[in-house]
Coordinates of C-alpha atoms in Angstrom, one line a residue:
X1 CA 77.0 -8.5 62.3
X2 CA 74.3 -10.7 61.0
X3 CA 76.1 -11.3 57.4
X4 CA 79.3 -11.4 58.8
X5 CA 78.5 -14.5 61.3
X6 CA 76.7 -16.5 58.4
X7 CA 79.5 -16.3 56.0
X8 CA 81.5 -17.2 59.2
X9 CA 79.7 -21.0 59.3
X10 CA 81.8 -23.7 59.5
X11 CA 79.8 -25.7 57.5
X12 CA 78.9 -23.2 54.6
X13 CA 79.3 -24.9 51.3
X14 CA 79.4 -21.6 49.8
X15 CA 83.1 -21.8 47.6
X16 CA 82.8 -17.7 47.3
X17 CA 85.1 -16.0 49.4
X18 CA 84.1 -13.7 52.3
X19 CA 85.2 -10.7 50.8
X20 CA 83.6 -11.3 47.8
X21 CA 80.3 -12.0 49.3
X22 CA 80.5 -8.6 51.8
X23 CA 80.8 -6.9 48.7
X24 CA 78.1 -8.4 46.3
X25 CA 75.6 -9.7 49.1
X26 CA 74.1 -6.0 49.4
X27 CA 73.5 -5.4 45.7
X28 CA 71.7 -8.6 45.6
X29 CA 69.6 -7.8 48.6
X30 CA 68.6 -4.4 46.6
X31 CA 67.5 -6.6 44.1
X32 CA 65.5 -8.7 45.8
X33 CA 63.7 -5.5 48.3
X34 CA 63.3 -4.1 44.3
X35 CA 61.6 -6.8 42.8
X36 CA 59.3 -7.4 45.6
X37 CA 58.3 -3.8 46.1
X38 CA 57.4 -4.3 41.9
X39 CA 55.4 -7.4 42.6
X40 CA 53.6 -5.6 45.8
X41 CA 52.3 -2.8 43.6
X42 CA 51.9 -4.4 40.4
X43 CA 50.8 -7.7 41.3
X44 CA 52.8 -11.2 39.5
X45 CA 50.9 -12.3 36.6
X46 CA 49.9 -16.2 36.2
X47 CA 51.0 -18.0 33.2
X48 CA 53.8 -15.8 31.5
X49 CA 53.3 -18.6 28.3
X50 CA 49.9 -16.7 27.5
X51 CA 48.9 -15.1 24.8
X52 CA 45.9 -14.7 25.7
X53 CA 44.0 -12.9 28.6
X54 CA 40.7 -13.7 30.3
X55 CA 38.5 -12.3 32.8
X56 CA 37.8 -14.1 36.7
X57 CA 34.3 -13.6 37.5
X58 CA 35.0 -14.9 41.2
X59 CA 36.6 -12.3 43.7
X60 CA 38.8 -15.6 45.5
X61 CA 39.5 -17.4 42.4
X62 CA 42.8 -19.1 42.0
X63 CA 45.2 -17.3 39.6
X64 CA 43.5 -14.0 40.0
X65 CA 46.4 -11.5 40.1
X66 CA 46.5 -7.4 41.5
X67 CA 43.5 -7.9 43.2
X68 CA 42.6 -4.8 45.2
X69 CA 39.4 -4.5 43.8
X70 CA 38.6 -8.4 43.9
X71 CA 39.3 -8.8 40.3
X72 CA 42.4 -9.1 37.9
X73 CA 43.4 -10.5 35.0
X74 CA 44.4 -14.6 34.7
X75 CA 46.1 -15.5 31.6
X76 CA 45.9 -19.2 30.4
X77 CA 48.8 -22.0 30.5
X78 CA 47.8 -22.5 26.7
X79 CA 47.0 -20.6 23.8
X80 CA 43.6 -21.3 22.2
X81 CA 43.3 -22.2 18.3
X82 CA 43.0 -18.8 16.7
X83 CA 39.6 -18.6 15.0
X84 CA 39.9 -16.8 12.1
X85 CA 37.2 -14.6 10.7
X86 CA 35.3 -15.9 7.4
X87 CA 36.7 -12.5 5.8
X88 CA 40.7 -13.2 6.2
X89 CA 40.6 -15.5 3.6
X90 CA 39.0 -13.3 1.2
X91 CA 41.0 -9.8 2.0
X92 CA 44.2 -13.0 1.8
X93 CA 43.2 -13.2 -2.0
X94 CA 43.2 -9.9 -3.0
X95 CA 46.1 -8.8 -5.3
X96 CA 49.0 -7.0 -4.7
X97 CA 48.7 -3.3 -4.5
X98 CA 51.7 -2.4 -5.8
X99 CA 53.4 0.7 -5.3
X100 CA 50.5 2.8 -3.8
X101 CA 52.4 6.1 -4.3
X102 CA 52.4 5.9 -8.4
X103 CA 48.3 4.5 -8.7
X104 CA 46.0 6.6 -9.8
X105 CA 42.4 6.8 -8.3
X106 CA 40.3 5.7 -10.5
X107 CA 37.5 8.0 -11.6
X108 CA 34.4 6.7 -9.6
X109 CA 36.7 7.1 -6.6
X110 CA 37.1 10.7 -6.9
X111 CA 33.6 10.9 -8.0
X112 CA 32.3 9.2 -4.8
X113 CA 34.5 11.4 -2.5
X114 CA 33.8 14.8 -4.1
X115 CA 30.0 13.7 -3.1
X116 CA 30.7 12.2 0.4
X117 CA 32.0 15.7 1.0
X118 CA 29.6 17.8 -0.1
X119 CA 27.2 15.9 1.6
X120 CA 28.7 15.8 4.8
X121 CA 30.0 19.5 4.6
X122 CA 26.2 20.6 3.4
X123 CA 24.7 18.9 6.7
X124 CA 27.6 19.8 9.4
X125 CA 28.9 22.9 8.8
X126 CA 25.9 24.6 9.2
X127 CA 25.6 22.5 12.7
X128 CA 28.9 23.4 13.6
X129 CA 29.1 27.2 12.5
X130 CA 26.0 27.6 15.7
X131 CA 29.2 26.7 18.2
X132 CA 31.7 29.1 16.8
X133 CA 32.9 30.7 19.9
X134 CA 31.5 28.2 22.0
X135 CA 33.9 25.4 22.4
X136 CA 31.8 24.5 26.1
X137 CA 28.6 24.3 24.0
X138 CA 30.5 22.1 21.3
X139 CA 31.8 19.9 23.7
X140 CA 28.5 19.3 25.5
X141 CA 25.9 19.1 23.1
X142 CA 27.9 17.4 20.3
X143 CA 26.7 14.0 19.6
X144 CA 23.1 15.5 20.2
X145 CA 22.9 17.5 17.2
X146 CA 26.2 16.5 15.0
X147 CA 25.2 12.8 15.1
X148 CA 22.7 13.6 12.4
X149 CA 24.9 13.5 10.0
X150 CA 26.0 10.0 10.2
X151 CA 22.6 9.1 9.0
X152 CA 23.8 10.6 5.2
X153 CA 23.3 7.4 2.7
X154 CA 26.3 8.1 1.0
X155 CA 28.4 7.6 4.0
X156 CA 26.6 3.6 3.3
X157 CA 29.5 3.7 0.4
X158 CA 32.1 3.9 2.3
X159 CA 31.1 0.1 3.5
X160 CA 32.5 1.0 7.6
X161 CA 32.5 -2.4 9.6
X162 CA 32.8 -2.4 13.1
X163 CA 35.5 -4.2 15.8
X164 CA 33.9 -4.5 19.0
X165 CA 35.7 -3.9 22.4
X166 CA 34.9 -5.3 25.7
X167 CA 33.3 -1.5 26.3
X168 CA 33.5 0.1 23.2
X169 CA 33.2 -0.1 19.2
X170 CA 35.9 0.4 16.8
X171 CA 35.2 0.8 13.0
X172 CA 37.4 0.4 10.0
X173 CA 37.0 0.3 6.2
X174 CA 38.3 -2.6 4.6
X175 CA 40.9 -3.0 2.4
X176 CA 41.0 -3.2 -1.8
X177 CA 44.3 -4.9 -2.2
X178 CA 46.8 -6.4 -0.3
X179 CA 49.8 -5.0 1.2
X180 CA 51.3 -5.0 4.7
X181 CA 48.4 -2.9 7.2
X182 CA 49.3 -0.9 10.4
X183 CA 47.6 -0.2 13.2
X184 CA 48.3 1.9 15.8
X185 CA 46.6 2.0 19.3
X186 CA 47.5 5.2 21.7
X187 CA 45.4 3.6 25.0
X188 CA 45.0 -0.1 25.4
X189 CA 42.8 0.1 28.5
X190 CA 43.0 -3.5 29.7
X191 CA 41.1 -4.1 26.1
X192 CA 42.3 -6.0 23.1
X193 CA 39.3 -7.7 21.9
X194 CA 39.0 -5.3 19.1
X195 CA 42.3 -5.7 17.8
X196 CA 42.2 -9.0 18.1
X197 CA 39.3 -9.4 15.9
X198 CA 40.9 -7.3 13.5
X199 CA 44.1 -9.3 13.5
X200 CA 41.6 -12.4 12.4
X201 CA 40.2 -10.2 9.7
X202 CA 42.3 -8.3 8.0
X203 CA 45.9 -10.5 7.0
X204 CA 49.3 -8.9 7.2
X205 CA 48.9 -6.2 10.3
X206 CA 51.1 -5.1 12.5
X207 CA 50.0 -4.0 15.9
X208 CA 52.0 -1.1 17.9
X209 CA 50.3 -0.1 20.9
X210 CA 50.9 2.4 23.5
X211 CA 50.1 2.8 27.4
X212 CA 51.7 3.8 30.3
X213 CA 50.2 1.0 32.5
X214 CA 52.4 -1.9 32.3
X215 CA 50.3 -4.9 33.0
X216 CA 47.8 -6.2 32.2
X217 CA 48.4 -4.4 29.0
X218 CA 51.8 -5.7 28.0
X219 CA 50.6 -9.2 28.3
X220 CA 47.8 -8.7 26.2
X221 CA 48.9 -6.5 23.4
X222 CA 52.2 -8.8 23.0
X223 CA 50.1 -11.4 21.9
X224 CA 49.7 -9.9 18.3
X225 CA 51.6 -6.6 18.6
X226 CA 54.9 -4.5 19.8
X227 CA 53.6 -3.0 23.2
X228 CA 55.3 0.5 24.5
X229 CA 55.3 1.5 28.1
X230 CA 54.7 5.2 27.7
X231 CA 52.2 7.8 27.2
X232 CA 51.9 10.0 24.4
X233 CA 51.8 13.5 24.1
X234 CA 53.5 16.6 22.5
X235 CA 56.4 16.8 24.5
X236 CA 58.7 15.3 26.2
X237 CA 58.6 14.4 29.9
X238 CA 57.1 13.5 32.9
X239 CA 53.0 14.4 32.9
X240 CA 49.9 13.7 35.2
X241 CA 47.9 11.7 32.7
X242 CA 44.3 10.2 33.5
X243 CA 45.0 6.3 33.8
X244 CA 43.1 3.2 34.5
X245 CA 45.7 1.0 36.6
X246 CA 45.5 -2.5 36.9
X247 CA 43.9 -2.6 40.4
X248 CA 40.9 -1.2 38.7
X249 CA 39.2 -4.8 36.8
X250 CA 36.0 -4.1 38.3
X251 CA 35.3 -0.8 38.9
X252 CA 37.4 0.8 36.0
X253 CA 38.3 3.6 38.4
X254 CA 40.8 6.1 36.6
X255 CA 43.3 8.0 38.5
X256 CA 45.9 10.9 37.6
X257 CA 48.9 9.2 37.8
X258 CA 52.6 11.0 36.7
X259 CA 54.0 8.9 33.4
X260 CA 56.4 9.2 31.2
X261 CA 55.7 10.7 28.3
X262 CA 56.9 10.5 24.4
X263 CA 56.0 13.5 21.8
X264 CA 53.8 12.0 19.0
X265 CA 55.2 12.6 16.2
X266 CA 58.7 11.1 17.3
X267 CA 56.5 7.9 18.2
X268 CA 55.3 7.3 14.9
X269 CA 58.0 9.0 12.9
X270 CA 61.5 8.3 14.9
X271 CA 60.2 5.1 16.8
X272 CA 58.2 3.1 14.4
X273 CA 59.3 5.0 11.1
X274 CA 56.1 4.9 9.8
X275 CA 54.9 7.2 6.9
X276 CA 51.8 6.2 6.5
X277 CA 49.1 4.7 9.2
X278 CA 46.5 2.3 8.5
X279 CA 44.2 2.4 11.6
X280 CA 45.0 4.6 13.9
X281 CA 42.9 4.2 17.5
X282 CA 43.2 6.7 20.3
X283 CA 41.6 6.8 23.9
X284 CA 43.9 8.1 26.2
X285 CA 41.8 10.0 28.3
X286 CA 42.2 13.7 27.3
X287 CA 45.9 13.6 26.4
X288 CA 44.3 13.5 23.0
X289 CA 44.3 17.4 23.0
X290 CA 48.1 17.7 23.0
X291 CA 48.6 16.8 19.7
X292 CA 45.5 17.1 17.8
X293 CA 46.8 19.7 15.9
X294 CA 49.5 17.7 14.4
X295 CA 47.1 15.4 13.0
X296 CA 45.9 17.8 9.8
X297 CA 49.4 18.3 8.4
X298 CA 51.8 16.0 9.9
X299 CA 51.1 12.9 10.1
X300 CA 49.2 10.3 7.5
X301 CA 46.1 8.8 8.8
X302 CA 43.9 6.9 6.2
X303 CA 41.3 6.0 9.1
X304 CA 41.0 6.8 12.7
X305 CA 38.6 6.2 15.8
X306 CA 39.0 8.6 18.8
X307 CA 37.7 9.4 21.9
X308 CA 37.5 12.6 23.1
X309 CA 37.4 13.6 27.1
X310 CA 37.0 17.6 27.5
X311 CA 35.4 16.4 30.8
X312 CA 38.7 15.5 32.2
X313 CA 40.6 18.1 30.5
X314 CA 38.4 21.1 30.2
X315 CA 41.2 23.3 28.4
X316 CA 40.7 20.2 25.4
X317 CA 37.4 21.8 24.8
X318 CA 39.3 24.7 22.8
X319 CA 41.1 22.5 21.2
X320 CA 38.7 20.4 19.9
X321 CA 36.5 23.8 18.6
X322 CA 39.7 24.3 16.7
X323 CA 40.2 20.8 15.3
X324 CA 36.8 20.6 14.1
X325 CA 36.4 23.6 12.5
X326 CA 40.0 22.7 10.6
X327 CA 38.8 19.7 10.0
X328 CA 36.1 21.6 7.9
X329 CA 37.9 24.4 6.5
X330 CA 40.6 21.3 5.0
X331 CA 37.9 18.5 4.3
X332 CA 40.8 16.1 4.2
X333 CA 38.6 13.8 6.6
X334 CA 35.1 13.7 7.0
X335 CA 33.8 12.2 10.2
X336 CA 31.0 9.9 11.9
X337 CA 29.6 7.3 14.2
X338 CA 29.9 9.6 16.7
X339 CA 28.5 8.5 20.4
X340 CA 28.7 9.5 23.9
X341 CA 29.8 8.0 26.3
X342 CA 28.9 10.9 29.5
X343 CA 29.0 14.5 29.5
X344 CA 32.0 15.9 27.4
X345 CA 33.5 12.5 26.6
X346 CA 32.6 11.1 23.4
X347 CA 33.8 9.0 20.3
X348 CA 34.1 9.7 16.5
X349 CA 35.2 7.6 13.6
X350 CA 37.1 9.9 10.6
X351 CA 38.0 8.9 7.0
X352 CA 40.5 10.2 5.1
X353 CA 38.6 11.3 1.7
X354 CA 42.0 13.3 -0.1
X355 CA 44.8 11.0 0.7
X356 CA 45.4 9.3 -2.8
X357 CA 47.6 6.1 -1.2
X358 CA 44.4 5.8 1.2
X359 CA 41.6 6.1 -1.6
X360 CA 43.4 3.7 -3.6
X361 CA 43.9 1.4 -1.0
X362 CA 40.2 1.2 0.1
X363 CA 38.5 2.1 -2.3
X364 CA 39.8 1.7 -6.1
X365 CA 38.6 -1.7 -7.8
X366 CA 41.6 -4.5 -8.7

């Protein structure tokens, strides 16, 4: 055979023995067909030493990697000087907060939240009660009529700042006092900016971000944070979630791809071991309505942006009647800066307004 009249050679310089190399030769050709069918369908990334990632405006640049589409991600050689936001070194200065779990909220907290909620409840609940029943109707016309809300002048108090995306805007309050801050993105989306701003803003963060597209997204999220290649849902498994793979720079042309998939709560729970979550931000294209539900009682969320994509998932639009209206009926969060972004997808912004580790965080004076 082929193999057998090259290890034959006369002349090989090759000191492994011909049985040996009969029986390893095959695994290492696996290897090889392996990592080229990997590199085929992925496409092999230019300047592993980055930490940060960059778009090619030229279809035939150099460098420009997973090009189906004519575009792709090119990561530098070298790192940039981080520039950091005049606000780091002001939230740097804060003092300690201490052990959050044993403060009180002071009195014009409580004061300030008791009105944010009445407000808000007074001008949404009557807007919401007209789509009980009619979780279509909520889904399509939300942003329409709910939006009005976010107008309130009390919702000024709350001081939210916003993190823009390449596409999109993220919002956060800032902290009162220092401690270590977590963040949590569920859907990177080839899109770190707004992470990255916070990282120059708010000191001490950790990032954990999750995504069942490999690249570019691992590449860009390790630069500041712990990156997971999974999607997240409610169970366990294997699931057709809507995706945006990397062949899609330019047109940002989602498919339904078959991921793995890790249950929510054991992410944040079992995984990270987190009990309480700073920023939470989740896009993940409609898997959002598998584990809504959890999000009342189970997990602790001081702030979080969502998107929300009934469109692609047209049995979400139930589930989002039913989160709303808990969301009411609890008034543990009050929500706004909502948006659209097309026909039964848009975004929100909620605030947790009972939590007392949250409210003393953000809000108490030091």
């Amino acid at each position: 055979m082929r193999y057998e009249k090259l290890l034959d050679h006369p002349n090989s310089s090759n000191s492994i023995g011909r049985s040996t190399m009969k029986r390893y030769l095959p695994i290492l050709m696996l290897a090889v067909l392996g990592l080229t069918l990997y590199y085929v369908n992925v496409g092999v990334p230019q300047g592993f030493r980055s930490s940060r990632a960059s778009r090619k405006n030229d279809a035939g640049s150099e460098g420009v990697w997973d090009t189906m589409d004519g575009k792709g991600y090119q990561f530098d050689e070298e790192s940039t000087q981080l520039q950091l936001d005049p606000r780091y070194h002001q939230l740097n200065q804060l003092p300690s907060c201490g052990d959050l779990s044993s403060t009180s909220v002071q009195q014009d907290v409580v004061n300030l939240m008791e009105s944010v909620k009445k407000q808000f409840s007074d001008c949404i609940t009557p807007i919401v009660n007209q789509w009980k029943g009619r979780a279509k109707e909520l889904n399509v016309e939300w942003v329409s009529k709910a939006a009005i809300c976010d107008k309130l002048p009390i919702f000024e108090d709350l001081k939210v700042v916003p993190f823009n995306n390449l596409h999109e805007t993220k919002w956060a309050i800032l902290p009162k006092c220092k401690e270590e801050n977590i963040l949590v993105t569920l859907g990177v989306g080839h899109d770190t900016q707004a992470e990255e701003r916070l990282n120059r803003t708010i000191p001490n963060t950790k990032f954990y971000g999750a995504d069942p597209i490999i690249e570019p997204n691992r590449q860009m999220y390790s630069a500041f944070g712990k990156f997971f290649p999974f999607a997240i849902g409610k169970q366990p498994g294997f699931t057709k979630f809507r995706v945006l793979p990397n062949q899609s720079q330019k047109t940002r042309r989602y498919i339904y791809q078959d991921v793995t998939t890790i249950p929510f709560l054991y992410f944040l729970h079992d995984i990270l071991k987190l009990k309480k979550i700073d920023f939470a931000w989740i896009d993940i294209e409609g898997g959002e309505f598998e584990f809504l539900d959890q999000i009342h009682d189970d997990v602790k969320f001081c702030q979080f942006n969502m998107e929300v994509h009934s469109r692609f998932a047209p049995a979400g639009a139930q589930v989002f009647h039913d989160f709303i209206f808990r969301i009411l009926e609890q008034q543990k969060y009050v929500f706004l800066q909502s948006m659209n972004t097309g026909v039964g997808v848009h975004r929100m912004f909620f605030v947790n307004v009972e939590d007392k580790e949250c409210l003393a965080k953000y809000f108490n004076n030091y």
